[in-house]
Amino acid sequence: MPQCADTVGVEEEFLLVDSASGRTSVRADAVLARLRDTGLTKFHAELAGTQVEAATGPCTDMAALGTALQQARDAIAAAAAEVGVAVLSRGTPVKASPHPVVTDGQRFRRVLDMYAGVVDTYEASGCHVHVGVPDRETAVVVLNRLRPWLPTLLAVSANSPDHGYASWRMVLQSRFPGSGVPPVVSGAADYDAHVARMVTCGTLVDHAQSFWLARLSPKLPTIEFRVADAAATVPDALLQAALSRALVQTAAVMETPPVRDDVCAAAVWTASRYGLGGPAVDPWRECRVPATALLDDLVKHVTPALEERGEFALVQDLIAQRNET
């Protein structure tokens, strides 16, 4: 199997909130009008007018990625301040807007028409990591092998506490058809056929859409991790990026024992309920274990990939910082 590419990029979604009330504010257009794409980052609108997205270009090291992420956050904060709102990096709002969705654009209107009440108040924000892959056949093999680790990435990222859940965002996302851990597929053609069937069945708007927690990017030569809540800090985003890239590199050279779909679903739910602060579901032993034990297993699993890049100490430090918050 070809070696996976060195590149990693991150898309961060941010909420805009009224500085006085803390309620999300439909000011994305005004904020985006004050932002300019750079060589490091591009800025985008989202379905909700209360959100903006910053997408870094591909980076090969965590220092460059960290610089891009921090500069993007600084730029958005400055633009938001000019229009009288603040920026919140959280998986769900603390106080939601009653009418956040702006149906500007044909595709957004199709999404709203198809999913109706599931999206008309949807303001969930994520931290999406793109890891470069040499080709789609390699990407499918890797995707199959990283499935069991996705719930742990969710637990590490949990940043939308509400209604007793560590990640309420994941509960909201589970309302979309086909959400959760991606299915095992036999190759790129099988993957494309699966997506095409869901479009034909009327549960996806088009072939570029899917709700899996990791997928083949429809536009870029990457595997896209969509599992993580919006990162509270740049170090939290870097932790997701480093672990995701190490998982891809490991999966390219190491087989993973198969796991049951229903156990993976149980693991996702448990991660959303408890985060790192409680139990998790071991997808191979099919029982509850401490969530921190599975994080230790994940780090051990990808240690050779981290050490090869000189990132093992960095990841240990980032985990320590995460545990302190």
mmCIF file of C-alpha atoms in Angstrom:
data_model
loop_
_atom_site.group_PDB
_atom_site.id
_atom_site.type_symbol
_atom_site.label_atom_id
_atom_site.label_comp_id
_atom_site.label_asym_id
_atom_site.label_seq_id
_atom_site.Cartn_x
_atom_site.Cartn_y
_atom_site.Cartn_z
ATOM 1 C CA MET A 1 0.000 0.000 0.000
ATOM 2 C CA PRO A 2 1.357 3.491 -0.854
ATOM 3 C CA GLN A 3 2.537 5.604 2.045
ATOM 4 C CA CYS A 4 -0.010 8.180 3.157
ATOM 5 C CA ALA A 5 0.760 11.821 2.464
ATOM 6 C CA ASP A 6 2.417 14.045 5.035
ATOM 7 C CA THR A 7 -0.194 16.774 4.940
ATOM 8 C CA VAL A 8 -2.797 17.709 7.516
ATOM 9 C CA GLY A 9 -5.267 20.584 7.533
ATOM 10 C CA VAL A 10 -8.045 21.681 9.866
ATOM 11 C CA GLU A 11 -11.436 23.277 9.361
ATOM 12 C CA GLU A 12 -12.745 25.057 12.458
ATOM 13 C CA GLU A 13 -16.347 26.210 12.843
ATOM 14 C CA PHE A 14 -17.032 29.110 15.210
ATOM 15 C CA LEU A 15 -20.188 30.570 16.727
ATOM 16 C CA LEU A 16 -20.837 34.318 16.788
ATOM 17 C CA VAL A 17 -22.489 35.552 19.964
ATOM 18 C CA ASP A 18 -23.917 38.814 21.232
ATOM 19 C CA SER A 19 -21.429 40.172 23.748
ATOM 20 C CA ALA A 20 -24.110 41.311 26.174
ATOM 21 C CA SER A 21 -26.585 38.416 26.138
ATOM 22 C CA GLY A 22 -24.311 35.555 25.088
ATOM 23 C CA ARG A 23 -26.949 34.477 22.561
ATOM 24 C CA THR A 24 -25.800 33.477 19.089
ATOM 25 C CA SER A 25 -26.092 36.301 16.576
ATOM 26 C CA VAL A 26 -26.839 36.155 12.832
ATOM 27 C CA ARG A 27 -23.861 38.281 11.788
ATOM 28 C CA ALA A 28 -21.810 35.849 9.703
ATOM 29 C CA ASP A 29 -22.181 37.899 6.508
ATOM 30 C CA ALA A 30 -20.916 41.040 8.222
ATOM 31 C CA VAL A 31 -17.969 39.215 9.781
ATOM 32 C CA LEU A 32 -17.022 37.426 6.552
ATOM 33 C CA ALA A 33 -17.136 40.734 4.655
ATOM 34 C CA ARG A 34 -14.254 41.906 6.849
ATOM 35 C CA LEU A 35 -12.122 38.780 6.396
ATOM 36 C CA ARG A 36 -9.667 38.096 3.614
ATOM 37 C CA ASP A 37 -8.316 34.707 2.631
ATOM 38 C CA THR A 38 -4.571 34.292 3.129
ATOM 39 C CA GLY A 39 -1.962 31.839 1.932
ATOM 40 C CA LEU A 40 -2.601 29.907 5.126
ATOM 41 C CA THR A 41 -6.380 30.048 5.554
ATOM 42 C CA LYS A 42 -9.698 30.503 3.767
ATOM 43 C CA PHE A 43 -12.906 31.696 5.439
ATOM 44 C CA HIS A 44 -16.360 30.349 4.620
ATOM 45 C CA ALA A 45 -20.031 30.709 5.450
ATOM 46 C CA GLU A 46 -22.015 27.892 7.043
ATOM 47 C CA LEU A 47 -25.666 26.875 6.906
ATOM 48 C CA ALA A 48 -26.382 28.936 10.032
ATOM 49 C CA GLY A 49 -25.896 32.670 9.829
ATOM 50 C CA THR A 50 -24.468 32.507 13.332
ATOM 51 C CA GLN A 51 -21.379 30.560 12.224
ATOM 52 C CA VAL A 52 -18.183 31.113 10.262
ATOM 53 C CA GLU A 53 -15.541 28.590 9.246
ATOM 54 C CA ALA A 54 -11.777 28.891 8.914
ATOM 55 C CA ALA A 55 -10.043 26.249 6.800
ATOM 56 C CA THR A 56 -6.271 25.963 6.812
ATOM 57 C CA GLY A 57 -4.306 24.816 3.837
ATOM 58 C CA PRO A 58 -2.309 21.576 4.000
ATOM 59 C CA CYS A 59 0.544 21.660 6.519
ATOM 60 C CA THR A 60 3.325 19.166 7.130
ATOM 61 C CA ASP A 61 4.181 20.038 10.718
ATOM 62 C CA MET A 62 2.238 20.997 13.819
ATOM 63 C CA ALA A 63 4.089 24.290 14.308
ATOM 64 C CA ALA A 64 2.920 25.620 10.943
ATOM 65 C CA LEU A 65 -0.581 24.314 11.554
ATOM 66 C CA GLY A 66 -0.687 25.939 14.984
ATOM 67 C CA THR A 67 0.363 29.262 13.487
ATOM 68 C CA ALA A 68 -2.365 29.052 10.843
ATOM 69 C CA LEU A 69 -5.014 28.168 13.417
ATOM 70 C CA GLN A 70 -4.059 30.971 15.790
ATOM 71 C CA GLN A 71 -3.890 33.577 13.044
ATOM 72 C CA ALA A 72 -7.324 32.519 11.776
ATOM 73 C CA ARG A 73 -8.817 32.792 15.258
ATOM 74 C CA ASP A 74 -7.253 36.210 15.743
ATOM 75 C CA ALA A 75 -8.600 37.435 12.403
ATOM 76 C CA ILE A 76 -12.129 36.200 13.104
ATOM 77 C CA ALA A 77 -12.103 37.712 16.596
ATOM 78 C CA ALA A 78 -11.003 41.086 15.219
ATOM 79 C CA ALA A 79 -13.631 41.056 12.470
ATOM 80 C CA ALA A 80 -16.322 40.009 14.932
ATOM 81 C CA ALA A 81 -15.369 42.812 17.325
ATOM 82 C CA GLU A 82 -15.806 45.342 14.514
ATOM 83 C CA VAL A 83 -19.464 44.351 14.170
ATOM 84 C CA GLY A 84 -20.099 44.087 17.899
ATOM 85 C CA VAL A 85 -20.106 40.331 18.445
ATOM 86 C CA ALA A 86 -17.789 37.842 20.111
ATOM 87 C CA VAL A 87 -16.499 34.444 18.954
ATOM 88 C CA LEU A 88 -17.289 31.199 20.766
ATOM 89 C CA SER A 89 -15.425 27.977 19.965
ATOM 90 C CA ARG A 90 -17.814 25.382 21.366
ATOM 91 C CA GLY A 91 -19.695 22.457 19.883
ATOM 92 C CA THR A 92 -23.119 23.966 20.633
ATOM 93 C CA PRO A 93 -24.289 27.407 21.764
ATOM 94 C CA VAL A 94 -24.803 28.307 25.395
ATOM 95 C CA LYS A 95 -27.793 30.398 24.303
ATOM 96 C CA ALA A 96 -29.118 29.628 20.844
ATOM 97 C CA SER A 97 -30.624 32.034 18.331
ATOM 98 C CA PRO A 98 -34.327 31.393 17.636
ATOM 99 C CA HIS A 99 -33.729 31.676 13.867
ATOM 100 C CA PRO A 100 -30.079 30.843 13.062
ATOM 101 C CA VAL A 101 -30.418 29.290 9.614
ATOM 102 C CA VAL A 102 -29.963 31.509 6.585
ATOM 103 C CA THR A 103 -31.145 29.840 3.370
ATOM 104 C CA ASP A 104 -28.915 31.843 1.045
ATOM 105 C CA GLY A 105 -27.686 29.622 -1.769
ATOM 106 C CA GLN A 106 -29.393 26.854 -3.736
ATOM 107 C CA ARG A 107 -27.686 23.963 -1.953
ATOM 108 C CA PHE A 108 -28.440 25.347 1.502
ATOM 109 C CA ARG A 109 -32.098 25.684 0.491
ATOM 110 C CA ARG A 110 -32.121 22.047 -0.622
ATOM 111 C CA VAL A 111 -30.619 20.978 2.703
ATOM 112 C CA LEU A 112 -33.257 22.910 4.645
ATOM 113 C CA ASP A 113 -36.041 21.525 2.474
ATOM 114 C CA MET A 114 -34.850 17.916 2.873
ATOM 115 C CA TYR A 115 -34.094 17.846 6.597
ATOM 116 C CA ALA A 116 -36.701 20.364 7.787
ATOM 117 C CA GLY A 117 -36.762 20.676 11.580
ATOM 118 C CA VAL A 118 -33.482 18.795 12.003
ATOM 119 C CA VAL A 119 -31.590 21.766 10.571
ATOM 120 C CA ASP A 120 -33.785 24.844 11.044
ATOM 121 C CA THR A 121 -32.239 25.445 14.478
ATOM 122 C CA TYR A 122 -28.968 23.550 13.912
ATOM 123 C CA GLU A 123 -25.920 25.465 15.184
ATOM 124 C CA ALA A 124 -23.496 22.635 15.963
ATOM 125 C CA SER A 125 -19.815 23.399 15.358
ATOM 126 C CA GLY A 126 -17.022 20.926 14.712
ATOM 127 C CA CYS A 127 -13.289 20.667 14.246
ATOM 128 C CA HIS A 128 -12.685 18.750 11.011
ATOM 129 C CA VAL A 129 -9.255 17.302 10.271
ATOM 130 C CA HIS A 130 -8.098 16.466 6.735
ATOM 131 C CA VAL A 131 -5.227 14.016 6.324
ATOM 132 C CA GLY A 132 -3.657 13.529 2.907
ATOM 133 C CA VAL A 133 -3.866 10.142 1.172
ATOM 134 C CA PRO A 134 -2.186 9.060 -2.074
ATOM 135 C CA ASP A 135 -5.288 7.558 -3.708
ATOM 136 C CA ARG A 136 -8.891 6.578 -3.017
ATOM 137 C CA GLU A 137 -8.240 2.835 -2.746
ATOM 138 C CA THR A 138 -5.702 3.449 -0.004
ATOM 139 C CA ALA A 139 -8.133 5.858 1.625
ATOM 140 C CA VAL A 140 -10.855 3.207 1.824
ATOM 141 C CA VAL A 141 -8.536 0.664 3.440
ATOM 142 C CA VAL A 142 -7.455 3.272 5.978
ATOM 143 C CA LEU A 143 -11.046 4.347 6.637
ATOM 144 C CA ASN A 144 -12.062 0.765 7.399
ATOM 145 C CA ARG A 145 -9.201 0.373 9.866
ATOM 146 C CA LEU A 146 -9.660 3.586 11.841
ATOM 147 C CA ARG A 147 -13.377 3.049 12.578
ATOM 148 C CA PRO A 148 -12.878 1.679 16.128
ATOM 149 C CA TRP A 149 -10.889 4.734 17.216
ATOM 150 C CA LEU A 150 -13.424 7.386 16.212
ATOM 151 C CA PRO A 151 -15.368 7.272 19.513
ATOM 152 C CA THR A 152 -12.160 7.951 21.432
ATOM 153 C CA LEU A 153 -11.404 10.977 19.257
ATOM 154 C CA LEU A 154 -14.908 12.193 20.095
ATOM 155 C CA ALA A 155 -14.368 11.663 23.824
ATOM 156 C CA VAL A 156 -11.093 13.608 23.693
ATOM 157 C CA SER A 157 -12.780 16.495 21.885
ATOM 158 C CA ALA A 158 -16.037 16.711 23.882
ATOM 159 C CA ASN A 159 -16.792 20.427 24.177
ATOM 160 C CA SER A 160 -20.556 20.883 24.107
ATOM 161 C CA PRO A 161 -21.799 20.070 27.610
ATOM 162 C CA ASP A 162 -25.590 20.211 27.832
ATOM 163 C CA HIS A 163 -28.505 18.098 29.018
ATOM 164 C CA GLY A 164 -26.095 15.856 30.953
ATOM 165 C CA TYR A 165 -23.956 15.037 27.877
ATOM 166 C CA ALA A 166 -20.300 15.853 27.347
ATOM 167 C CA SER A 167 -20.955 16.274 23.605
ATOM 168 C CA TRP A 168 -24.508 17.401 22.949
ATOM 169 C CA ARG A 169 -23.362 18.236 19.411
ATOM 170 C CA MET A 170 -23.037 14.522 18.683
ATOM 171 C CA VAL A 171 -26.605 13.941 19.863
ATOM 172 C CA LEU A 172 -27.808 16.644 17.478
ATOM 173 C CA GLN A 173 -25.727 15.205 14.644
ATOM 174 C CA SER A 174 -27.142 11.711 15.224
ATOM 175 C CA ARG A 175 -30.515 12.931 13.976
ATOM 176 C CA PHE A 176 -29.212 13.005 10.407
ATOM 177 C CA PRO A 177 -29.588 9.839 8.285
ATOM 178 C CA GLY A 178 -26.467 7.716 8.068
ATOM 179 C CA SER A 179 -24.629 9.457 10.878
ATOM 180 C CA GLY A 180 -22.060 7.678 13.029
ATOM 181 C CA VAL A 181 -19.141 5.388 12.236
ATOM 182 C CA PRO A 182 -18.809 4.717 8.496
ATOM 183 C CA PRO A 183 -19.611 1.233 7.186
ATOM 184 C CA VAL A 184 -16.947 -1.202 6.060
ATOM 185 C CA VAL A 185 -16.631 -1.086 2.266
ATOM 186 C CA SER A 186 -14.628 -3.208 -0.153
ATOM 187 C CA GLY A 187 -13.103 -0.427 -2.219
ATOM 188 C CA ALA A 188 -13.564 3.023 -3.689
ATOM 189 C CA ALA A 189 -16.263 1.857 -6.111
ATOM 190 C CA ASP A 190 -18.201 0.277 -3.238
ATOM 191 C CA TYR A 191 -17.836 3.485 -1.214
ATOM 192 C CA ASP A 192 -19.148 5.599 -4.100
ATOM 193 C CA ALA A 193 -22.004 3.153 -4.700
ATOM 194 C CA HIS A 194 -23.008 3.375 -1.047
ATOM 195 C CA VAL A 195 -23.206 7.168 -1.213
ATOM 196 C CA ALA A 196 -25.049 7.001 -4.534
ATOM 197 C CA ARG A 197 -27.666 4.639 -3.052
ATOM 198 C CA MET A 198 -28.361 7.091 -0.229
ATOM 199 C CA VAL A 199 -28.786 9.917 -2.763
ATOM 200 C CA THR A 200 -31.148 7.735 -4.801
ATOM 201 C CA CYS A 201 -33.066 6.833 -1.643
ATOM 202 C CA GLY A 202 -33.480 10.533 -0.895
ATOM 203 C CA THR A 203 -31.580 10.745 2.397
ATOM 204 C CA LEU A 204 -28.592 12.732 1.078
ATOM 205 C CA VAL A 205 -28.827 15.935 -0.918
ATOM 206 C CA ASP A 206 -26.055 14.949 -3.336
ATOM 207 C CA HIS A 207 -22.909 12.841 -3.739
ATOM 208 C CA ALA A 208 -20.808 15.422 -1.865
ATOM 209 C CA GLN A 209 -22.804 14.949 1.315
ATOM 210 C CA SER A 210 -22.529 12.314 4.022
ATOM 211 C CA PHE A 211 -22.816 12.392 7.798
ATOM 212 C CA TRP A 212 -20.226 9.779 8.758
ATOM 213 C CA LEU A 213 -17.741 10.705 11.453
ATOM 214 C CA ALA A 214 -14.935 10.077 8.972
ATOM 215 C CA ARG A 215 -15.186 9.972 5.204
ATOM 216 C CA LEU A 216 -13.376 10.380 1.927
ATOM 217 C CA SER A 217 -13.429 14.094 1.222
ATOM 218 C CA PRO A 218 -15.638 14.775 -1.811
ATOM 219 C CA LYS A 219 -13.322 17.569 -2.995
ATOM 220 C CA LEU A 220 -9.812 16.942 -1.645
ATOM 221 C CA PRO A 221 -7.375 13.964 -1.747
ATOM 222 C CA THR A 222 -7.887 13.438 1.965
ATOM 223 C CA ILE A 223 -9.620 11.458 4.655
ATOM 224 C CA GLU A 224 -11.813 13.902 6.528
ATOM 225 C CA PHE A 225 -12.370 13.372 10.243
ATOM 226 C CA ARG A 226 -15.667 15.018 11.222
ATOM 227 C CA VAL A 227 -15.940 13.489 14.665
ATOM 228 C CA ALA A 228 -14.583 16.234 16.944
ATOM 229 C CA ASP A 229 -16.474 19.033 18.639
ATOM 230 C CA ALA A 230 -15.210 22.555 17.982
ATOM 231 C CA ALA A 231 -11.916 22.887 19.820
ATOM 232 C CA ALA A 232 -11.904 25.252 22.787
ATOM 233 C CA THR A 233 -8.248 26.120 22.168
ATOM 234 C CA VAL A 234 -5.626 25.831 19.457
ATOM 235 C CA PRO A 235 -3.808 23.094 21.449
ATOM 236 C CA ASP A 236 -7.046 21.072 21.494
ATOM 237 C CA ALA A 237 -7.293 21.371 17.714
ATOM 238 C CA LEU A 238 -3.648 20.381 17.318
ATOM 239 C CA LEU A 239 -4.252 17.290 19.457
ATOM 240 C CA GLN A 240 -7.032 16.175 17.119
ATOM 241 C CA ALA A 241 -4.823 16.860 14.099
ATOM 242 C CA ALA A 242 -1.808 14.969 15.447
ATOM 243 C CA LEU A 243 -3.822 11.940 16.573
ATOM 244 C CA SER A 244 -5.823 11.825 13.332
ATOM 245 C CA ARG A 245 -2.739 11.939 11.105
ATOM 246 C CA ALA A 246 -0.989 9.314 13.229
ATOM 247 C CA LEU A 247 -4.075 7.083 12.988
ATOM 248 C CA VAL A 248 -4.078 7.365 9.198
ATOM 249 C CA GLN A 249 -0.371 6.584 8.956
ATOM 250 C CA THR A 250 -0.765 3.623 11.292
ATOM 251 C CA ALA A 251 -3.811 2.281 9.470
ATOM 252 C CA ALA A 252 -1.909 2.390 6.187
ATOM 253 C CA VAL A 253 0.535 -0.236 7.462
ATOM 254 C CA MET A 254 -1.337 -2.102 10.214
ATOM 255 C CA GLU A 255 -4.506 -4.157 10.042
ATOM 256 C CA THR A 256 -7.181 -3.716 12.712
ATOM 257 C CA PRO A 257 -9.360 -6.531 14.076
ATOM 258 C CA PRO A 258 -12.979 -6.141 12.924
ATOM 259 C CA VAL A 259 -15.606 -4.632 15.215
ATOM 260 C CA ARG A 260 -19.392 -4.809 15.202
ATOM 261 C CA ASP A 261 -21.400 -1.858 13.902
ATOM 262 C CA ASP A 262 -23.753 -1.895 16.878
ATOM 263 C CA VAL A 263 -20.843 -1.857 19.324
ATOM 264 C CA CYS A 264 -19.307 1.088 17.472
ATOM 265 C CA ALA A 265 -22.651 2.886 17.751
ATOM 266 C CA ALA A 266 -22.698 2.159 21.478
ATOM 267 C CA ALA A 267 -19.157 3.513 21.760
ATOM 268 C CA VAL A 268 -20.115 6.750 19.980
ATOM 269 C CA TRP A 269 -23.113 7.270 22.253
ATOM 270 C CA THR A 270 -21.062 6.583 25.374
ATOM 271 C CA ALA A 271 -18.345 8.993 24.252
ATOM 272 C CA SER A 272 -20.941 11.697 23.663
ATOM 273 C CA ARG A 273 -22.520 11.051 27.058
ATOM 274 C CA TYR A 274 -19.386 10.961 29.214
ATOM 275 C CA GLY A 275 -16.415 12.312 27.237
ATOM 276 C CA LEU A 276 -13.147 11.450 28.937
ATOM 277 C CA GLY A 277 -14.619 11.786 32.408
ATOM 278 C CA GLY A 278 -16.393 8.453 32.641
ATOM 279 C CA PRO A 279 -16.778 5.072 30.984
ATOM 280 C CA ALA A 280 -16.179 4.187 27.362
ATOM 281 C CA VAL A 281 -16.988 1.135 25.269
ATOM 282 C CA ASP A 282 -14.046 -1.013 24.222
ATOM 283 C CA PRO A 283 -15.056 -1.962 20.649
ATOM 284 C CA TRP A 284 -13.063 -5.204 20.685
ATOM 285 C CA ARG A 285 -13.791 -6.513 24.187
ATOM 286 C CA GLU A 286 -17.380 -5.206 23.855
ATOM 287 C CA CYS A 287 -17.617 -3.939 27.411
ATOM 288 C CA ARG A 288 -17.221 -0.770 29.442
ATOM 289 C CA VAL A 289 -13.752 0.473 30.370
ATOM 290 C CA PRO A 290 -12.498 3.875 31.575
ATOM 291 C CA ALA A 291 -12.376 6.362 28.708
ATOM 292 C CA THR A 292 -8.840 7.329 29.709
ATOM 293 C CA ALA A 293 -7.757 3.706 29.222
ATOM 294 C CA LEU A 294 -8.898 3.792 25.591
ATOM 295 C CA LEU A 295 -7.065 7.074 25.080
ATOM 296 C CA ASP A 296 -3.929 5.402 26.440
ATOM 297 C CA ASP A 297 -4.521 2.518 24.017
ATOM 298 C CA LEU A 298 -4.929 4.933 21.113
ATOM 299 C CA VAL A 299 -1.667 6.727 21.909
ATOM 300 C CA LYS A 300 0.137 3.409 22.273
ATOM 301 C CA HIS A 301 -1.335 2.268 18.936
ATOM 302 C CA VAL A 302 0.003 5.320 17.081
ATOM 303 C CA THR A 303 3.245 5.822 19.023
ATOM 304 C CA PRO A 304 5.516 4.623 16.153
ATOM 305 C CA ALA A 305 3.887 7.128 13.782
ATOM 306 C CA LEU A 306 4.198 9.921 16.357
ATOM 307 C CA GLU A 307 7.811 9.087 17.117
ATOM 308 C CA GLU A 308 8.663 9.013 13.417
ATOM 309 C CA ARG A 309 7.545 12.640 13.193
ATOM 310 C CA GLY A 310 8.973 13.703 16.533
ATOM 311 C CA GLU A 311 5.469 14.401 17.836
ATOM 312 C CA PHE A 312 5.161 11.909 20.689
ATOM 313 C CA ALA A 313 6.234 14.407 23.384
ATOM 314 C CA LEU A 314 3.997 17.055 21.836
ATOM 315 C CA VAL A 315 0.945 14.793 22.007
ATOM 316 C CA GLN A 316 1.720 13.858 25.600
ATOM 317 C CA ASP A 317 1.929 17.546 26.451
ATOM 318 C CA LEU A 318 -1.302 18.351 24.610
ATOM 319 C CA ILE A 319 -3.117 15.571 26.459
ATOM 320 C CA ALA A 320 -1.796 16.897 29.765
ATOM 321 C CA GLN A 321 -3.073 20.370 28.869
ATOM 322 C CA ARG A 322 -6.465 18.882 27.947
ATOM 323 C CA ASN A 323 -6.674 17.077 31.275
ATOM 324 C CA GLU A 324 -5.994 20.315 33.153
ATOM 325 C CA THR A 325 -9.014 22.094 31.671
#
